[in-house]
């Protein structure tokens, strides 16, 4: 792991001291699971489940906050099994899907979800024309129930297609009262009013957290980073971890610690667990 500054190292030490009262939260794709061409095959890192269970032994709660539908994240992450193990240790695993619109926990084994947003049907009606006009008719459109994501990763020039699609999809989303969330070769359109930052705030309120760590990798995690920064300004021990890659580095300037992908995230967690147990 690489601290972005001496302040980052001091923040890590302060977080270790507060670990027993802290919540540790993660994005899913690019943080706990590798980025792959087919998002439906983005299974959690094979070591992640064991590490998350060990982590729960030294912190107050563990959470996953993802843009994925909750059911998909549960299945790809084996998170129901992980949650059972964490529950057996007297702790809680929280899952916020679709940027916080859906939620599940290891003590409440059901997904709570709202209805699809108004305007999504009209957006979908006009989407094929927008894709054709941007010369991206073959982009894969993922149905998330409460949102739709347009992936350019499989196209011949993913970056160029992403750049062409962003303006028309943003205009189409705004016209239908929806918000647009850009990511790594993906543009997601969903309902307004919820983001990962608000999910962080809910977790803090519900758990009474005395510390907060968030690890993410992408533009969709910016609101979560900003929410944690506000907690830090209020005096809470916090740590922001960027799971960096060659494709995306927007979070690096906001981070206290930079690691390299899911392998780096797990290495950091192992160090944190050892330091918390010896403190």
CSV table of C-alpha atoms in Angstrom, one decimal:
chain,number,residue,atom,x,y,z
A,1,UNK,CA,0.0,0.0,0.0
A,2,UNK,CA,1.1,3.6,-0.7
A,3,UNK,CA,0.2,6.5,1.6
A,4,UNK,CA,-0.6,9.6,-0.4
A,5,UNK,CA,1.1,11.8,2.3
A,6,UNK,CA,2.4,11.7,5.8
A,7,UNK,CA,-1.1,12.7,6.8
A,8,UNK,CA,-2.4,9.5,5.3
A,9,UNK,CA,0.0,7.5,7.5
A,10,UNK,CA,-1.2,9.3,10.6
A,11,UNK,CA,-4.9,8.8,9.6
A,12,UNK,CA,-4.2,5.0,9.2
A,13,UNK,CA,-2.7,4.9,12.7
A,14,UNK,CA,-5.7,6.8,14.2
A,15,UNK,CA,-8.1,4.5,12.4
A,16,UNK,CA,-6.4,1.4,13.8
A,17,UNK,CA,-6.9,2.8,17.3
A,18,UNK,CA,-10.6,3.3,16.6
A,19,UNK,CA,-11.1,0.1,14.7
A,20,UNK,CA,-13.3,-1.6,17.3
A,21,UNK,CA,-15.9,1.1,16.9
A,22,UNK,CA,-15.5,1.5,13.1
A,23,UNK,CA,-17.4,0.5,10.0
A,24,UNK,CA,-15.4,-0.7,7.0
A,25,UNK,CA,-17.2,-0.4,3.7
A,26,UNK,CA,-16.3,-1.4,0.1
A,27,UNK,CA,-17.4,-1.0,-3.4
A,28,UNK,CA,-17.7,-4.3,-5.2
A,29,UNK,CA,-16.4,-4.2,-8.8
A,30,UNK,CA,-12.7,-3.3,-9.0
A,31,UNK,CA,-12.4,-3.3,-5.2
A,32,UNK,CA,-13.5,-6.8,-4.0
A,33,UNK,CA,-13.8,-8.3,-7.5
A,34,UNK,CA,-11.7,-7.8,-10.6
A,35,UNK,CA,-12.9,-5.8,-13.5
A,36,UNK,CA,-13.8,-8.2,-16.4
A,37,UNK,CA,-15.3,-7.9,-19.8
A,38,UNK,CA,-18.5,-9.6,-18.7
A,39,UNK,CA,-19.8,-8.0,-15.5
A,40,UNK,CA,-22.0,-11.1,-14.8
A,41,UNK,CA,-18.7,-13.1,-14.3
A,42,UNK,CA,-17.1,-10.6,-11.9
A,43,UNK,CA,-16.9,-13.0,-9.0
A,44,UNK,CA,-15.4,-11.8,-5.7
A,45,UNK,CA,-11.7,-12.4,-5.1
A,46,UNK,CA,-11.3,-16.0,-3.9
A,47,UNK,CA,-9.6,-14.8,-0.7
A,48,UNK,CA,-12.1,-12.0,0.0
A,49,UNK,CA,-14.7,-13.9,2.0
A,50,UNK,CA,-12.2,-15.2,4.5
A,51,UNK,CA,-10.6,-11.8,4.9
A,52,UNK,CA,-13.9,-10.1,5.5
A,53,UNK,CA,-14.8,-12.6,8.2
A,54,UNK,CA,-11.5,-11.9,9.9
A,55,UNK,CA,-12.0,-8.2,9.5
A,56,UNK,CA,-15.4,-8.4,11.3
A,57,UNK,CA,-13.5,-9.7,14.3
A,58,UNK,CA,-11.7,-6.3,14.8
A,59,UNK,CA,-14.3,-3.8,13.6
A,60,UNK,CA,-17.9,-2.9,14.5
A,61,UNK,CA,-19.5,-3.8,11.1
A,62,UNK,CA,-18.6,-4.5,7.5
A,63,UNK,CA,-20.5,-3.2,4.5
A,64,UNK,CA,-20.6,-3.4,0.7
A,65,UNK,CA,-22.0,-0.4,-1.2
A,66,UNK,CA,-22.3,-1.2,-4.9
A,67,UNK,CA,-24.1,0.0,-8.0
A,68,UNK,CA,-25.0,-3.6,-8.7
A,69,UNK,CA,-28.4,-5.0,-7.9
A,70,UNK,CA,-28.2,-6.5,-4.4
A,71,UNK,CA,-29.2,-10.0,-5.5
A,72,UNK,CA,-26.4,-10.0,-8.1
A,73,UNK,CA,-23.8,-8.8,-5.6
A,74,UNK,CA,-24.9,-11.5,-3.1
A,75,UNK,CA,-24.5,-14.2,-5.6
A,76,UNK,CA,-21.2,-13.1,-7.2
A,77,UNK,CA,-19.8,-12.4,-3.8
A,78,UNK,CA,-21.1,-15.4,-1.9
A,79,UNK,CA,-22.1,-12.7,0.6
A,80,UNK,CA,-24.9,-14.6,2.2
A,81,UNK,CA,-22.4,-17.2,3.4
A,82,UNK,CA,-20.0,-14.5,4.4
A,83,UNK,CA,-22.8,-12.8,6.3
A,84,UNK,CA,-23.7,-16.0,8.1
A,85,UNK,CA,-20.1,-16.4,9.3
A,86,UNK,CA,-19.9,-12.7,10.4
A,87,UNK,CA,-23.2,-13.1,12.2
A,88,UNK,CA,-21.9,-16.1,14.0
A,89,UNK,CA,-19.2,-13.9,15.4
A,90,UNK,CA,-21.8,-11.4,16.7
A,91,UNK,CA,-21.2,-8.8,14.0
A,92,UNK,CA,-23.2,-7.5,11.0
A,93,UNK,CA,-22.6,-7.5,7.2
A,94,UNK,CA,-24.6,-4.8,5.4
A,95,UNK,CA,-25.2,-4.7,1.6
A,96,UNK,CA,-26.5,-1.6,-0.2
A,97,UNK,CA,-27.3,-2.4,-3.8
A,98,UNK,CA,-28.0,0.0,-6.7
A,99,UNK,CA,-26.2,2.9,-4.9
A,100,UNK,CA,-28.2,2.4,-1.8
A,101,UNK,CA,-31.6,2.0,-3.3
A,102,UNK,CA,-31.6,-1.6,-2.2
A,103,UNK,CA,-30.5,-3.0,1.1
A,104,UNK,CA,-29.9,-6.4,2.8
A,105,UNK,CA,-28.2,-7.4,6.0
A,106,UNK,CA,-27.0,-10.6,7.6
A,107,UNK,CA,-29.7,-10.3,10.3
A,108,UNK,CA,-32.5,-9.4,7.9
A,109,UNK,CA,-32.1,-11.9,5.1
A,110,UNK,CA,-34.3,-10.2,2.5
A,111,UNK,CA,-33.7,-7.5,0.0
A,112,UNK,CA,-35.7,-4.3,0.5
A,113,UNK,CA,-36.2,-2.5,-2.8
A,114,UNK,CA,-38.3,0.4,-4.1
A,115,UNK,CA,-40.2,0.4,-7.4
A,116,UNK,CA,-38.4,1.4,-10.7
A,117,UNK,CA,-38.1,5.1,-11.2
A,118,UNK,CA,-40.6,7.2,-13.2
A,119,UNK,CA,-39.1,8.0,-16.6
A,120,UNK,CA,-37.1,4.8,-17.0
A,121,UNK,CA,-39.5,3.3,-19.5
A,122,UNK,CA,-39.4,6.4,-21.7
A,123,UNK,CA,-35.6,6.5,-21.5
A,124,UNK,CA,-35.4,2.8,-22.7
A,125,UNK,CA,-37.8,3.6,-25.5
A,126,UNK,CA,-35.4,6.3,-26.8
A,127,UNK,CA,-32.1,4.6,-26.0
A,128,UNK,CA,-31.7,2.5,-29.2
A,129,UNK,CA,-31.9,5.6,-31.3
A,130,UNK,CA,-29.3,7.4,-29.1
A,131,UNK,CA,-26.9,4.4,-29.4
A,132,UNK,CA,-27.3,4.3,-33.2
A,133,UNK,CA,-26.7,8.1,-33.5
A,134,UNK,CA,-23.5,7.7,-31.4
A,135,UNK,CA,-22.3,4.8,-33.6
A,136,UNK,CA,-22.5,2.5,-30.6
A,137,UNK,CA,-25.5,0.4,-31.5
A,138,UNK,CA,-23.7,-2.8,-30.3
A,139,UNK,CA,-23.1,-1.5,-26.8
A,140,UNK,CA,-24.4,-3.9,-24.2
A,141,UNK,CA,-27.3,-2.6,-22.2
A,142,UNK,CA,-27.6,-4.2,-18.7
A,143,UNK,CA,-31.0,-4.2,-17.1
A,144,UNK,CA,-30.6,-3.7,-13.3
A,145,UNK,CA,-34.3,-3.4,-12.6
A,146,UNK,CA,-34.1,0.1,-10.9
A,147,UNK,CA,-31.5,1.3,-13.5
A,148,UNK,CA,-29.9,0.5,-16.8
A,149,UNK,CA,-26.2,0.5,-17.6
A,150,UNK,CA,-24.7,1.0,-21.1
A,151,UNK,CA,-21.3,-0.8,-21.3
A,152,UNK,CA,-18.8,0.1,-24.0
A,153,UNK,CA,-16.0,-2.3,-22.9
A,154,UNK,CA,-16.8,-4.9,-25.6
A,155,UNK,CA,-16.8,-2.3,-28.4
A,156,UNK,CA,-13.8,-2.0,-30.7
A,157,UNK,CA,-12.8,1.4,-29.2
A,158,UNK,CA,-14.4,1.5,-25.7
A,159,UNK,CA,-13.0,4.9,-24.8
A,160,UNK,CA,-14.1,6.6,-28.0
A,161,UNK,CA,-17.6,5.1,-27.7
A,162,UNK,CA,-17.8,6.1,-24.1
A,163,UNK,CA,-16.9,9.7,-25.0
A,164,UNK,CA,-19.5,9.8,-27.8
A,165,UNK,CA,-22.3,8.4,-25.7
A,166,UNK,CA,-21.8,10.5,-22.6
A,167,UNK,CA,-23.4,13.8,-23.8
A,168,UNK,CA,-26.5,12.3,-25.5
A,169,UNK,CA,-27.2,9.8,-22.6
A,170,UNK,CA,-26.9,12.6,-20.1
A,171,UNK,CA,-29.4,14.8,-22.0
A,172,UNK,CA,-31.8,11.8,-22.4
A,173,UNK,CA,-31.5,11.0,-18.7
A,174,UNK,CA,-32.1,14.6,-17.6
A,175,UNK,CA,-35.1,14.9,-19.9
A,176,UNK,CA,-36.7,11.9,-18.1
A,177,UNK,CA,-35.8,13.0,-14.5
A,178,UNK,CA,-33.1,10.5,-14.1
A,179,UNK,CA,-29.4,10.8,-13.1
A,180,UNK,CA,-26.4,9.6,-15.0
A,181,UNK,CA,-23.5,7.8,-13.3
A,182,UNK,CA,-20.3,7.3,-15.4
A,183,UNK,CA,-17.8,4.6,-14.6
A,184,UNK,CA,-15.2,2.4,-16.2
A,185,UNK,CA,-16.5,2.0,-19.7
A,186,UNK,CA,-20.0,2.1,-18.4
A,187,UNK,CA,-22.7,4.7,-18.2
A,188,UNK,CA,-25.5,4.0,-15.7
A,189,UNK,CA,-28.9,5.8,-15.7
A,190,UNK,CA,-31.0,5.6,-12.5
A,191,UNK,CA,-33.4,7.4,-10.2
A,192,UNK,CA,-32.3,10.6,-8.4
A,193,UNK,CA,-32.2,11.0,-4.6
A,194,UNK,CA,-29.8,8.3,-3.6
A,195,UNK,CA,-26.0,7.8,-4.0
A,196,UNK,CA,-23.2,6.0,-2.1
A,197,UNK,CA,-22.6,9.0,0.0
A,198,UNK,CA,-26.1,8.9,1.4
A,199,UNK,CA,-25.6,5.1,2.0
A,200,UNK,CA,-22.5,6.0,4.1
A,201,UNK,CA,-24.5,8.5,6.1
A,202,UNK,CA,-27.2,5.9,6.8
A,203,UNK,CA,-24.6,3.4,8.0
A,204,UNK,CA,-23.1,5.9,10.4
A,205,UNK,CA,-26.5,6.8,11.8
A,206,UNK,CA,-27.7,3.2,12.2
A,207,UNK,CA,-24.5,1.8,13.6
A,208,UNK,CA,-23.3,4.7,15.7
A,209,UNK,CA,-19.9,4.3,14.0
A,210,UNK,CA,-16.9,5.7,15.8
A,211,UNK,CA,-14.7,5.4,12.7
A,212,UNK,CA,-15.2,4.8,8.9
A,213,UNK,CA,-13.1,3.3,6.1
A,214,UNK,CA,-14.3,3.3,2.6
A,215,UNK,CA,-12.5,1.5,-0.3
A,216,UNK,CA,-13.5,2.2,-3.9
A,217,UNK,CA,-12.1,2.4,-7.4
A,218,UNK,CA,-14.4,4.5,-9.7
A,219,UNK,CA,-16.3,7.7,-10.3
A,220,UNK,CA,-19.4,6.2,-8.8
A,221,UNK,CA,-17.5,6.2,-5.4
A,222,UNK,CA,-16.9,9.9,-5.3
A,223,UNK,CA,-20.0,10.7,-3.3
A,224,UNK,CA,-18.9,8.0,-0.7
A,225,UNK,CA,-15.5,9.6,-0.5
A,226,UNK,CA,-16.9,13.0,0.0
A,227,UNK,CA,-19.3,11.8,2.7
A,228,UNK,CA,-16.3,10.2,4.6
A,229,UNK,CA,-14.4,13.4,4.2
A,230,UNK,CA,-17.2,15.3,5.9
A,231,UNK,CA,-17.0,12.7,8.8
A,232,UNK,CA,-13.3,13.4,9.1
A,233,UNK,CA,-14.0,17.2,9.3
A,234,UNK,CA,-16.3,16.4,12.2
A,235,UNK,CA,-13.5,14.7,14.0
A,236,UNK,CA,-14.2,11.0,13.2
A,237,UNK,CA,-11.2,8.8,12.5
A,238,UNK,CA,-11.5,7.9,8.8
A,239,UNK,CA,-9.5,6.3,6.0
A,240,UNK,CA,-10.1,6.5,2.3
A,241,UNK,CA,-8.6,3.7,0.1
A,242,UNK,CA,-8.3,3.9,-3.7
A,243,UNK,CA,-8.2,0.6,-5.5
A,244,UNK,CA,-6.3,2.1,-8.4
A,245,UNK,CA,-5.9,0.7,-11.9
A,246,UNK,CA,-4.4,1.7,-15.3
A,247,UNK,CA,-8.0,2.6,-16.5
A,248,UNK,CA,-9.2,4.8,-13.6
A,249,UNK,CA,-7.4,7.1,-11.2
A,250,UNK,CA,-9.9,9.8,-10.4
A,251,UNK,CA,-10.0,8.8,-6.7
A,252,UNK,CA,-6.3,9.0,-6.2
A,253,UNK,CA,-6.2,12.7,-5.2
A,254,UNK,CA,-9.1,12.1,-2.7
A,255,UNK,CA,-7.4,9.1,-1.1
A,256,UNK,CA,-5.3,8.5,2.0
A,257,UNK,CA,-4.0,5.1,0.8
A,258,UNK,CA,-3.6,3.8,-2.8
A,259,UNK,CA,-3.5,0.1,-3.5
A,260,UNK,CA,-3.5,-1.9,-6.7
A,261,UNK,CA,-6.8,-3.6,-7.3
A,262,UNK,CA,-8.5,-6.3,-5.2
A,263,UNK,CA,-5.2,-8.0,-4.3
A,264,UNK,CA,-4.0,-4.7,-2.9
A,265,UNK,CA,-7.2,-4.1,-1.0
A,266,UNK,CA,-6.9,-7.6,0.7
A,267,UNK,CA,-3.3,-7.0,1.5
A,268,UNK,CA,-4.2,-3.7,3.2
A,269,UNK,CA,-7.0,-5.4,5.2
A,270,UNK,CA,-4.7,-8.2,6.4
A,271,UNK,CA,-2.3,-5.5,7.6
A,272,UNK,CA,-5.1,-3.6,9.3
A,273,UNK,CA,-6.4,-6.8,11.0
A,274,UNK,CA,-3.0,-7.6,12.4
A,275,UNK,CA,-2.4,-4.0,13.6
A,276,UNK,CA,-5.8,-3.8,15.2
A,277,UNK,CA,-5.3,-7.1,17.0
A,278,UNK,CA,-2.0,-5.9,18.4
A,279,UNK,CA,-3.0,-2.4,19.4
